[in-house]
mmCIF file of C-alpha atoms in Angstrom:
data_model
loop_
_atom_site.group_PDB
_atom_site.id
_atom_site.type_symbol
_atom_site.label_atom_id
_atom_site.label_comp_id
_atom_site.label_asym_id
_atom_site.label_seq_id
_atom_site.Cartn_x
_atom_site.Cartn_y
_atom_site.Cartn_z
ATOM 1 C CA MET V 265 0.002 -0.042 0.021
ATOM 2 C CA LYS V 266 2.910 2.367 0.776
ATOM 3 C CA ARG V 267 4.247 1.921 -2.666
ATOM 4 C CA LEU V 268 0.878 2.790 -4.308
ATOM 5 C CA LEU V 269 0.147 5.741 -1.980
ATOM 6 C CA PRO V 270 3.588 6.808 -0.447
ATOM 7 C CA ALA V 271 2.253 10.013 1.161
ATOM 8 C CA PRO V 272 -1.482 9.820 1.789
ATOM 9 C CA LEU V 273 -1.721 13.284 3.491
ATOM 10 C CA LEU V 274 0.356 14.953 0.731
ATOM 11 C CA SER V 275 -2.039 13.321 -1.908
ATOM 12 C CA LEU V 276 -5.127 14.546 -0.170
ATOM 13 C CA SER V 277 -3.503 18.091 0.266
ATOM 14 C CA LEU V 278 -2.512 18.238 -3.357
ATOM 15 C CA TRP V 279 -6.236 17.291 -4.343
ATOM 16 C CA ALA V 280 -7.681 19.863 -1.971
ATOM 17 C CA LEU V 281 -5.282 22.509 -3.195
ATOM 18 C CA TRP V 282 -6.149 21.791 -6.804
ATOM 19 C CA LEU V 283 -9.797 22.201 -6.116
ATOM 20 C CA LEU V 284 -9.228 25.289 -4.114
ATOM 21 C CA LEU V 285 -7.111 26.948 -6.712
ATOM 22 C CA ASN V 286 -9.556 26.248 -9.524
ATOM 23 C CA LEU V 287 -12.489 27.295 -7.476
ATOM 24 C CA SER V 288 -14.624 24.441 -8.978
ATOM 25 C CA LEU V 289 -16.020 21.058 -7.991
ATOM 26 C CA SER V 290 -16.676 20.007 -11.540
ATOM 27 C CA VAL V 291 -16.247 16.278 -12.367
ATOM 28 C CA GLY V 292 -13.161 17.184 -14.529
ATOM 29 C CA ASN V 293 -11.486 19.124 -11.655
ATOM 30 C CA LEU V 294 -12.272 16.364 -9.090
ATOM 31 C CA LEU V 295 -10.686 13.790 -11.403
ATOM 32 C CA LEU V 296 -7.748 15.936 -12.466
ATOM 33 C CA GLY V 297 -7.003 16.915 -8.826
ATOM 34 C CA ALA V 298 -7.293 13.214 -7.710
ATOM 35 C CA LEU V 299 -4.899 12.165 -10.475
ATOM 36 C CA LEU V 300 -2.444 14.802 -9.475
ATOM 37 C CA GLY V 301 -2.781 13.942 -5.857
ATOM 38 C CA PHE V 302 -2.118 10.342 -6.777
ATOM 39 C CA LEU V 303 0.754 10.568 -9.263
ATOM 40 C CA ALA V 304 2.755 13.423 -7.923
ATOM 41 C CA PRO V 305 3.869 11.667 -4.600
ATOM 42 C CA ILE V 306 4.621 8.495 -6.551
ATOM 43 C CA MET V 307 6.760 10.354 -9.206
ATOM 44 C CA PHE V 308 8.561 12.418 -6.457
ATOM 45 C CA ALA V 309 9.021 9.573 -3.920
ATOM 46 C CA PRO V 310 12.739 9.029 -4.962
ATOM 47 C CA LEU V 311 13.443 12.693 -4.265
ATOM 48 C CA ARG V 312 12.099 12.600 -0.717
ATOM 49 C CA PRO V 313 14.869 12.854 1.934
ATOM 50 C CA LEU V 314 15.018 10.563 4.822
ATOM 51 C CA PRO V 315 12.336 11.236 7.405
ATOM 52 C CA ALA V 316 13.281 13.919 9.936
ATOM 53 C CA ARG V 317 13.485 12.972 13.574
ATOM 54 C CA ILE V 318 12.481 15.873 15.810
ATOM 55 C CA ARG V 319 14.134 15.121 19.169
ATOM 56 C CA LYS V 320 12.768 18.077 21.139
ATOM 57 C CA PRO V 321 9.237 19.196 20.006
ATOM 58 C CA GLY V 322 9.031 21.817 22.861
ATOM 59 C CA VAL V 323 12.190 23.398 21.519
ATOM 60 C CA ALA V 324 10.634 23.320 18.054
ATOM 61 C CA PHE V 325 7.430 25.068 19.302
ATOM 62 C CA LYS V 326 9.454 27.712 21.221
ATOM 63 C CA LEU V 327 11.593 28.340 17.943
ATOM 64 C CA PHE V 328 8.305 28.814 16.064
ATOM 65 C CA TRP V 329 7.262 31.552 18.348
ATOM 66 C CA VAL V 330 10.721 33.219 18.443
ATOM 67 C CA VAL V 331 10.865 33.282 14.594
ATOM 68 C CA GLY V 332 7.406 34.745 14.420
ATOM 69 C CA ARG V 333 8.442 37.515 16.824
ATOM 70 C CA ASP V 334 11.710 38.122 14.842
ATOM 71 C CA VAL V 335 9.636 38.275 11.589
ATOM 72 C CA ILE V 336 7.578 41.177 13.103
ATOM 73 C CA THR V 337 10.452 43.041 14.679
ATOM 74 C CA SER V 338 12.675 42.625 11.525
ATOM 75 C CA ASN V 339 9.883 44.073 9.366
ATOM 76 C CA LEU V 340 9.675 47.116 11.567
ATOM 77 C CA GLN V 341 13.531 47.468 11.535
ATOM 78 C CA VAL V 342 13.868 47.158 7.843
ATOM 79 C CA ALA V 343 10.943 49.699 7.248
ATOM 80 C CA TRP V 344 12.673 52.154 9.546
ATOM 81 C CA ALA V 345 15.964 51.723 7.887
ATOM 82 C CA VAL V 346 14.379 52.340 4.486
ATOM 83 C CA LEU V 347 12.525 55.400 5.733
ATOM 84 C CA ARG V 348 15.667 56.921 7.157
ATOM 85 C CA ALA V 349 17.960 55.770 4.269
ATOM 86 C CA ARG V 350 18.285 59.309 2.941
ATOM 87 C CA HIS V 351 19.921 60.449 6.222
ATOM 88 C CA LYS V 352 21.579 57.369 7.328
ATOM 89 C CA PRO V 353 22.021 54.642 4.557
ATOM 90 C CA PRO V 354 21.836 51.069 5.849
ATOM 91 C CA ARG V 355 25.155 49.231 6.290
ATOM 92 C CA SER V 356 24.691 46.220 4.036
ATOM 93 C CA ALA V 357 27.194 43.462 4.304
ATOM 94 C CA PHE V 358 28.060 39.823 3.473
ATOM 95 C CA ILE V 359 29.132 37.998 6.480
ATOM 96 C CA LYS V 360 30.526 34.538 7.172
ATOM 97 C CA VAL V 361 28.755 32.593 9.940
ATOM 98 C CA PRO V 362 30.612 29.483 11.118
ATOM 99 C CA LEU V 363 28.155 26.612 11.505
ATOM 100 C CA ASP V 364 28.075 23.828 14.012
ATOM 101 C CA LEU V 365 24.690 22.530 12.594
ATOM 102 C CA HIS V 366 25.335 19.867 9.857
ATOM 103 C CA ASP V 367 22.002 18.043 9.731
ATOM 104 C CA ALA V 368 20.209 18.363 6.278
ATOM 105 C CA HIS V 369 16.774 18.948 7.856
ATOM 106 C CA GLY V 370 18.186 21.486 10.392
ATOM 107 C CA LEU V 371 20.023 23.418 7.522
ATOM 108 C CA ALA V 372 16.724 23.403 5.404
ATOM 109 C CA ALA V 373 14.913 24.909 8.393
ATOM 110 C CA LEU V 374 17.644 27.483 8.994
ATOM 111 C CA SER V 375 17.473 28.458 5.333
ATOM 112 C CA MET V 376 13.740 28.891 5.600
ATOM 113 C CA ILE V 377 14.152 31.101 8.746
ATOM 114 C CA CYS V 378 16.760 33.231 6.897
ATOM 115 C CA THR V 379 14.249 33.533 4.088
ATOM 116 C CA VAL V 380 11.250 34.714 6.249
ATOM 117 C CA VAL V 381 13.127 37.085 8.437
ATOM 118 C CA PRO V 382 13.458 40.330 6.675
ATOM 119 C CA GLY V 383 16.961 41.885 6.453
ATOM 120 C CA THR V 384 18.857 38.565 5.926
ATOM 121 C CA VAL V 385 19.348 36.457 2.769
ATOM 122 C CA TRP V 386 21.053 33.002 2.719
ATOM 123 C CA SER V 387 23.613 33.373 -0.039
ATOM 124 C CA GLU V 388 25.877 30.409 0.074
ATOM 125 C CA LEU V 389 26.692 27.271 2.121
ATOM 126 C CA ALA V 390 30.244 25.906 2.034
ATOM 127 C CA LEU V 391 30.514 22.411 0.470
ATOM 128 C CA ASP V 392 31.511 21.051 3.828
ATOM 129 C CA ARG V 393 28.588 22.774 5.528
ATOM 130 C CA SER V 394 30.954 24.532 7.918
ATOM 131 C CA VAL V 395 30.284 28.254 6.828
ATOM 132 C CA LEU V 396 27.209 30.121 5.696
ATOM 133 C CA LEU V 397 27.490 33.301 3.715
ATOM 134 C CA LEU V 398 24.631 35.601 4.676
ATOM 135 C CA HIS V 399 23.670 38.987 3.330
ATOM 136 C CA VAL V 400 22.559 41.334 6.021
ATOM 137 C CA PHE V 401 20.620 44.517 5.035
ATOM 138 C CA ASP V 402 21.584 46.754 7.939
ATOM 139 C CA LEU V 403 24.536 45.311 9.948
ATOM 140 C CA GLY V 404 25.635 46.898 13.257
ATOM 141 C CA ASP V 405 28.333 44.713 15.009
ATOM 142 C CA GLU V 406 29.199 41.705 13.010
ATOM 143 C CA ALA V 407 30.279 39.585 16.027
ATOM 144 C CA GLN V 408 27.023 40.489 17.902
ATOM 145 C CA PHE V 409 24.894 39.540 14.906
ATOM 146 C CA ILE V 410 26.772 36.236 14.537
ATOM 147 C CA GLU V 411 26.244 35.354 18.145
ATOM 148 C CA HIS V 412 22.659 36.305 18.076
ATOM 149 C CA PHE V 413 22.128 34.137 14.859
ATOM 150 C CA LYS V 414 23.885 31.145 16.437
ATOM 151 C CA THR V 415 22.138 31.398 19.785
ATOM 152 C CA THR V 416 18.648 32.197 18.499
ATOM 153 C CA TYR V 417 18.453 29.905 15.470
ATOM 154 C CA GLU V 418 21.282 27.454 15.151
ATOM 155 C CA ARG V 419 21.480 26.159 18.718
ATOM 156 C CA PRO V 420 17.755 25.331 18.962
ATOM 157 C CA LEU V 421 17.843 23.705 15.466
ATOM 158 C CA MET V 422 20.770 21.608 16.702
ATOM 159 C CA GLU V 423 18.667 20.465 19.759
ATOM 160 C CA ILE V 424 15.801 19.612 17.541
ATOM 161 C CA PHE V 425 17.671 17.754 14.847
ATOM 162 C CA GLN V 426 21.063 16.439 16.037
#
């Protein structure tokens, strides 16, 4: 059964998303959505990574709220920096952050965090996963930023995934 339907929740979600995006419950959309939901997980099953093992769900829950808070505060900081750019331009910089996190799932989560928090962009990861190159929109103290990044995001992800 697992071979025929490798990800039943994904299949159901794809079917529902298809119907939602088309805003139609016609027979054709019902069948096409079901076909998409059935075939996509089978075709992409070889690309799926190994299942993630979350070791500390409480830390994951806390990190979720920390990232939510940081998204809001970073939005405000970036907006303020843009508004005052005429008088005090932002100090954009590329910085290298040494990484202790090497788990693929943890790195994927870290890349998503960098994407959603305004003011930072994940630019490059070293082949050996030891250094992350980040672009920071308005950088104050580099050492302080790196310490904050490692403490706030990397260490909890290490607890969750390693």
